[in-house]
Amino acid sequence: MMAWLRLHSMAFAATIAKLARTPFASVLNILVIGVALALPAGAYTLLINLQEAARGVSSDPELSIFLALDAKKDDVAEIDKRLKAEPLVASATYKSREAAFAELKASPALGDVLAALNQNPLPDAFVVRLKMNAADALDRLATGMQAWPKVEHVQVDSAWVRRVAAALKLGQLSVLVLAALLSVALLAVTFNTIRLQILTQRDEIEVSKLLGATDGTIRRPFYYYGALLGLFGGATAALMVWGGISVMNAGVADLARTYASSFSLHMLATGDLLAILAFAASLGWLGAWLSVSRHLREFEPRN
Amino acid sequence: MMAWLRLHSMAFAATIAKLARTPFASVLNILVIGVALALPAGAYTLLINLQEAARGVSSDPELSIFLALDAKKDDVAEIDKRLKAEPLVASATYKSREAAFAELKASPALGDVLAALNQNPLPDAFVVRLKMNAADALDRLATGMQAWPKVEHVQVDSAWVRRVAAALKLGQLSVLVLAALLSVALLAVTFNTIRLQILTQRDEIEVSKLLGATDGTIRRPFYYYGALLGLFGGATAALMVWGGISVMNAGVADLARTYASSFSLHMLATGDLLAILAFAASLGWLGAWLSVSRHLREFEPRN
Amino acid sequence: MIEFSAVHKRYPGGYEALKGVSFTVADAELLFVTGHSGAGKSTLLKLIPVIERVNSGSVMVNGQNVSAMAARAIPFLRRNIGQIFQDQKLLYDRSVFDNVILPLNVTGVHPKEGAKRARAALDKVGLLKREKSNPIALSGGEQQRLAIARAIVNRPSILIADEPTANLDSQYAGEIVDLFVDFNRVGVTVMIATHDEQVIARASAKATTRSLTLTQGVLAP
Amino acid sequence: MIEFSAVHKRYPGGYEALKGVSFTVADAELLFVTGHSGAGKSTLLKLIPVIERVNSGSVMVNGQNVSAMAARAIPFLRRNIGQIFQDQKLLYDRSVFDNVILPLNVTGVHPKEGAKRARAALDKVGLLKREKSNPIALSGGEQQRLAIARAIVNRPSILIADEPTANLDSQYAGEIVDLFVDFNRVGVTVMIATHDEQVIARASAKATTRSLTLTQGVLAP
Ligand SMILES: Nc1ncnc2c1ncn2[C@@H]1O[C@H](COP(=O)(O)OP(=O)(O)OP(=O)(O)O)[C@@H](O)[C@H]1O
Ligand SMILES: Nc1ncnc2c1ncn2[C@@H]1O[C@H](COP(=O)(O)OP(=O)(O)OP(=O)(O)O)[C@@H](O)[C@H]1O
Ligand SMILES: [Mg+2]
Ligand SMILES: [Mg+2]
């Protein structure tokens, strides 16, 4: 047990010494990993900020309330009354199912199809315009209305919501693609670095094996090295994102001023940062594992 | 001369063979370089597209025309007449120097300072609103007006122009930072890869030196290797950008539809692509040069 | 105790380095393996710490069939065998002391205890004063003795030496033979591959020895 | 012609390997350098192709002061000197043939012409049949002969061999000595470092030889 602990702590000390002995190469590797991680992390940070910004900038949120097909005039009146009583509602426009059907029949695309129907499939509806400061309460309001009598469905489908949703979907897709691509890059870097380490220490590994070192003892320092490389890379990435955000905030200030807004970008939350560090360290470890598994085989006694 | 040519072609053939002999490592390296280059290249492509888009989407461009301080009523009338005759002008508002001075004096920030002046430093001005389709001709128009009598200065300073300029400045800054960061990554990757190569071929290099190989003969294959690595990396980057643009065009279509626009992203121009390939190859060569210069020193005979 | 039974060893490429070799080495024996260059001496020695594996037959070491041993168990076998390699395999990026302490680091011995043992081993081969030097600054004879110090630092019960006196003039070679005889006296089983008859003659003058002679992979009767 | 004048060589760390060595080797001479392990034999030979540089004194080779030669010019000097290294320095990741053709590739000789010369060199050392093997599959004596083939493929006027018979039994050693005597007969200057008196005796029986003896970096008068 003591020997086992000693082996671990010796491996760890040797790893740190190794990093310090080749400072130039170590810094280069950490930089590459840092850049690789900074990009998706930075993009993610921007995305989070945009989501926030979208919530703040958007005005006049809208709701559509679709009633059940069997709603009577009374029901419509009841909804109308309730809407008028709701303090967050700025205005509400009633669109009867007949009017909607007529409008749709007039459209060139669907007119023929609808004309062939002898029943009106559309429900009565209200288009509700909310007060500006209701943006935050949008979802809560919609859920509440869903429970009103004869309300079939409440849709938050105003134009700006759709636009922002489309933009953010695009952004999320890009961040995912980026993260995947750059995880490969990180893996490749640790893989190659460990390969380099193994080659540099070829003699030491060979002699240690001949002198009775177990596979674990030989592999352990490389795993530590890979994980540390990833961890330092992750920390560098966090620093880069922080620096990038700071630089951009200067630029964003210009931009925001022309919109007469005082918008500025925020850093990632601590939880997200820790997740990035853990992810980087795991990827480093994985790269080391792949590399060691592949390259230490050369030292096995052949049959 | 023949021997020289033979040495070069042998080095080149050996380089290709080397790439093919370690396909896994080669592909990994090319991938990392590809990713590193794809990011600024992709961002640049997006920027170009945005610039184009901004030009298309913007409406109601504005011009401010400032007259000379000694302009008379007649001059103002002359400008007014010319503006009315200009087919691209939608409307023009005259703001006299007296009105401007009064307005400025009323502002809390500058009022006291201006009140102390016993002379009005402001010129007469026109704020000109142009027709939508004049956006392209904006600069030409402004230059033409600059030559009108008693016109001191024409400023294209409408809100949208300032906004777009600020956004694009920010974008360009980001692309530059990105390109710089990732060039370092590319350098680091070739540097390390060549270091790996040198280590793997340590014996061959040592023996060749002992047998009378010149430094050039030994270095050449590494330079070729670095440049090829960069070149293939550049090609991979171009492919990635192309793929990314294709994927995004699907997403952009969604987004554009909500704006009732048929906007889509375009690929980089051939000239730009070639520039990226040349840049990548040069960086690869440079990385190889740095690495070789640093690591081949070990084989010099010591004093 | 070491026992070879009908050992065949074929290298990739088809060359048969050992063709049905059988012999037994008793505990605390001093055994020489001789033969021309290429006869299979190194190959024979490599089978004991399983640096190479047999193609058929078996190699027993202290009752274990090492030729069929799991890869996992081999490190622990090797820790009990002191090896001196034909090409020495010293590490030239660290000091003499660090070379000798390597087998102890590998097993996780406490650094203090390790240092004590490493110095004792260096003292035994007369290199204690050079502990801080780099092996490259040692003469050929000193490097050989360093390799011996590393092989004995773990107090193995078996010592295997492959041409430990090649590259050395007869004076140095004699000193090294004397070292091996000393180890043998305290109960260590010693196997030495050599083509140098002077070495065998000198050892035989001081201790009971036995010689195996290989001729193209076959043991002379 | 090779001329050493008051050569001093000190290694980093302060060890003085050569202390004021002066001698002259005439063209087409067969010269042995002997001495104990660590006497400075390898160091002396390394100064000729400038693998090491002197600290003071000078080394002249064919009228050029190689100890002051620019790094740029050294490759061209080496191409005229056939070297056999103490540790052979063969490349084990390529065939015997590719090892021998290496010095010709280095100088950019046409591949066809190169292959002809490489085969001629292999034939001279009796390894033509093994051209496709890997050096690892050669016996110790065959590897030595391969190193010799590589040293002579460029038809150098000077041949330098550092312990070319270490690791070999006397039969193989004798064959290799005969090869050197043959090269010397056709006008090549040959310098051999060895601590094996049998080697010198055998050569002296077949040709005119001369011996320099080093003792701790000093040449015996
Ligand atoms: N890794 C290998 N691959 C193929 N052949 C090998 C390998 N190692 C050794 N051989 C061959 O096996 C034969 C025996 O080699 P070994 O090294 O055991 O000889 P040896 O008796 O130790 O000779 P020496 O005195 O030269 O050290 C040789 O002919 C050699 O060519
Ligand atoms: N690179 C080096 N750095 C420091 N000292 C060295 C170096 N190379 C050799 N020496 C020292 O120089 C001395 C002479 O070494 P050299 O290799 O010339 O001896 P040698 O006569 O060839 O011995 P051997 O017969 O063992 O090959 C030795 O004591 C050695 O320790
Ligand atoms: Mg052997
Ligand atoms: Mg020597």
Short mmCIF file of N, CA and C in Angstrom, two decimals, chain D residues 109-166:
data_model
loop_
_atom_site.label_atom_id
_atom_site.label_comp_id
_atom_site.label_asym_id
_atom_site.label_seq_id
_atom_site.Cartn_x
_atom_site.Cartn_y
_atom_site.Cartn_z
N VAL D 109 24.56 10.05 -55.85
CA VAL D 109 24.98 9.20 -56.97
C VAL D 109 23.74 8.63 -57.65
N HIS D 110 23.79 8.44 -58.97
CA HIS D 110 22.64 7.90 -59.69
C HIS D 110 22.29 6.52 -59.14
N PRO D 111 20.99 6.26 -58.86
CA PRO D 111 20.60 5.01 -58.22
C PRO D 111 21.16 3.76 -58.90
N LYS D 112 21.19 3.75 -60.23
CA LYS D 112 21.68 2.56 -60.94
C LYS D 112 23.15 2.33 -60.65
N GLU D 113 23.92 3.38 -60.83
CA GLU D 113 25.34 3.32 -60.55
C GLU D 113 25.57 2.95 -59.09
N GLY D 114 24.74 3.54 -58.20
CA GLY D 114 24.85 3.28 -56.77
C GLY D 114 24.62 1.81 -56.45
N ALA D 115 23.57 1.23 -57.05
CA ALA D 115 23.25 -0.17 -56.78
C ALA D 115 24.42 -1.06 -57.21
N LYS D 116 25.04 -0.73 -58.35
CA LYS D 116 26.18 -1.53 -58.84
C LYS D 116 27.30 -1.50 -57.82
N ARG D 117 27.61 -0.27 -57.35
CA ARG D 117 28.72 -0.15 -56.41
C ARG D 117 28.42 -0.82 -55.07
N ALA D 118 27.15 -0.71 -54.62
CA ALA D 118 26.77 -1.31 -53.35
C ALA D 118 26.93 -2.83 -53.42
N ARG D 119 26.51 -3.41 -54.56
CA ARG D 119 26.62 -4.87 -54.70
C ARG D 119 28.08 -5.29 -54.75
N ALA D 120 28.90 -4.47 -55.40
CA ALA D 120 30.33 -4.79 -55.46
C ALA D 120 30.92 -4.81 -54.04
N ALA D 121 30.52 -3.82 -53.23
CA ALA D 121 31.05 -3.75 -51.85
C ALA D 121 30.57 -4.95 -51.03
N LEU D 122 29.28 -5.30 -51.19
CA LEU D 122 28.74 -6.44 -50.45
C LEU D 122 29.44 -7.74 -50.86
N ASP D 123 29.75 -7.83 -52.17
CA ASP D 123 30.43 -9.01 -52.68
C ASP D 123 31.81 -9.14 -52.03
N LYS D 124 32.48 -8.01 -51.92
CA LYS D 124 33.84 -8.02 -51.37
C LYS D 124 33.86 -8.56 -49.93
N VAL D 125 32.82 -8.29 -49.14
CA VAL D 125 32.79 -8.79 -47.76
C VAL D 125 31.98 -10.08 -47.65
N GLY D 126 31.56 -10.62 -48.81
CA GLY D 126 30.88 -11.91 -48.79
C GLY D 126 29.45 -11.88 -48.29
N LEU D 127 28.75 -10.73 -48.47
CA LEU D 127 27.38 -10.63 -47.97
C LEU D 127 26.35 -10.45 -49.09
N LEU D 128 26.80 -10.70 -50.33
CA LEU D 128 25.91 -10.41 -51.46
C LEU D 128 24.59 -11.18 -51.35
N LYS D 129 24.67 -12.40 -50.81
CA LYS D 129 23.45 -13.22 -50.72
C LYS D 129 22.48 -12.70 -49.67
N ARG D 130 22.96 -11.88 -48.71
CA ARG D 130 22.11 -11.43 -47.63
C ARG D 130 21.55 -10.03 -47.86
N GLU D 131 21.67 -9.51 -49.11
CA GLU D 131 21.35 -8.09 -49.32
C GLU D 131 19.92 -7.72 -48.91
N LYS D 132 18.99 -8.67 -48.95
CA LYS D 132 17.60 -8.33 -48.62
C LYS D 132 17.28 -8.50 -47.14
N SER D 133 18.21 -9.11 -46.38
CA SER D 133 17.94 -9.33 -44.95
C SER D 133 17.95 -8.01 -44.19
N ASN D 134 17.43 -8.09 -42.96
CA ASN D 134 17.57 -6.97 -42.06
C ASN D 134 18.83 -7.19 -41.24
N PRO D 135 19.60 -6.16 -40.93
CA PRO D 135 20.85 -6.36 -40.17
C PRO D 135 20.64 -7.13 -38.88
N ILE D 136 19.42 -7.04 -38.29
CA ILE D 136 19.18 -7.70 -37.01
C ILE D 136 19.28 -9.22 -37.15
N ALA D 137 19.04 -9.71 -38.36
CA ALA D 137 19.07 -11.15 -38.58
C ALA D 137 20.48 -11.64 -38.93
N LEU D 138 21.45 -10.74 -38.89
CA LEU D 138 22.83 -11.15 -39.18
C LEU D 138 23.54 -11.48 -37.87
N SER D 139 24.50 -12.39 -37.96
CA SER D 139 25.31 -12.69 -36.77
C SER D 139 26.27 -11.54 -36.53
N GLY D 140 26.89 -11.55 -35.36
CA GLY D 140 27.82 -10.47 -35.00
C GLY D 140 28.89 -10.25 -36.06
N GLY D 141 29.48 -11.33 -36.56
CA GLY D 141 30.54 -11.21 -37.56
C GLY D 141 30.00 -10.62 -38.86
N GLU D 142 28.81 -11.04 -39.23
CA GLU D 142 28.21 -10.53 -40.47
C GLU D 142 27.90 -9.04 -40.35
N GLN D 143 27.45 -8.62 -39.18
CA GLN D 143 27.18 -7.20 -38.97
C GLN D 143 28.47 -6.38 -39.09
N GLN D 144 29.54 -6.91 -38.55
CA GLN D 144 30.83 -6.22 -38.67
C GLN D 144 31.20 -6.07 -40.14
N ARG D 145 31.00 -7.12 -40.91
CA ARG D 145 31.36 -7.06 -42.33
C ARG D 145 30.46 -6.10 -43.09
N LEU D 146 29.20 -6.04 -42.66
CA LEU D 146 28.28 -5.08 -43.27
C LEU D 146 28.79 -3.65 -43.03
N ALA D 147 29.22 -3.38 -41.79
CA ALA D 147 29.75 -2.05 -41.47
C ALA D 147 30.96 -1.74 -42.35
N ILE D 148 31.77 -2.76 -42.63
CA ILE D 148 32.95 -2.55 -43.48
C ILE D 148 32.51 -2.25 -44.92
N ALA D 149 31.53 -2.99 -45.41
CA ALA D 149 31.05 -2.77 -46.77
C ALA D 149 30.56 -1.32 -46.93
N ARG D 150 29.84 -0.82 -45.91
CA ARG D 150 29.34 0.55 -45.99
C ARG D 150 30.49 1.55 -45.97
N ALA D 151 31.55 1.22 -45.24
CA ALA D 151 32.68 2.15 -45.14
C ALA D 151 33.46 2.24 -46.45
N ILE D 152 33.44 1.17 -47.25
CA ILE D 152 34.31 1.17 -48.45
C ILE D 152 33.55 1.47 -49.73
N VAL D 153 32.20 1.55 -49.65
CA VAL D 153 31.41 1.65 -50.88
C VAL D 153 31.73 2.94 -51.64
N ASN D 154 32.17 3.94 -50.90
CA ASN D 154 32.49 5.24 -51.51
C ASN D 154 33.92 5.29 -52.04
N ARG D 155 34.65 4.18 -51.98
CA ARG D 155 36.06 4.10 -52.36
C ARG D 155 36.90 5.20 -51.72
N PRO D 156 36.91 5.23 -50.38
CA PRO D 156 37.65 6.29 -49.69
C PRO D 156 39.15 6.01 -49.75
N SER D 157 39.93 7.05 -49.54
CA SER D 157 41.38 6.83 -49.54
C SER D 157 41.87 6.58 -48.11
N ILE D 158 41.00 6.85 -47.11
CA ILE D 158 41.36 6.60 -45.72
C ILE D 158 40.28 5.73 -45.09
N LEU D 159 40.69 4.73 -44.33
CA LEU D 159 39.73 3.86 -43.66
C LEU D 159 40.04 3.86 -42.17
N ILE D 160 39.04 4.16 -41.35
CA ILE D 160 39.21 4.24 -39.90
C ILE D 160 38.31 3.22 -39.25
N ALA D 161 38.87 2.33 -38.43
CA ALA D 161 38.05 1.29 -37.80
C ALA D 161 38.29 1.30 -36.30
N ASP D 162 37.17 1.41 -35.52
CA ASP D 162 37.28 1.46 -34.06
C ASP D 162 36.83 0.11 -33.49
N GLU D 163 37.75 -0.66 -32.98
CA GLU D 163 37.48 -1.99 -32.42
C GLU D 163 36.63 -2.82 -33.36
N PRO D 164 37.08 -3.08 -34.54
CA PRO D 164 36.21 -3.79 -35.49
C PRO D 164 36.04 -5.27 -35.15
N THR D 165 36.80 -5.78 -34.17
CA THR D 165 36.69 -7.21 -33.87
C THR D 165 36.19 -7.48 -32.46
N ALA D 166 35.77 -6.44 -31.75
CA ALA D 166 35.18 -6.68 -30.43
C ALA D 166 33.94 -7.51 -30.65
#
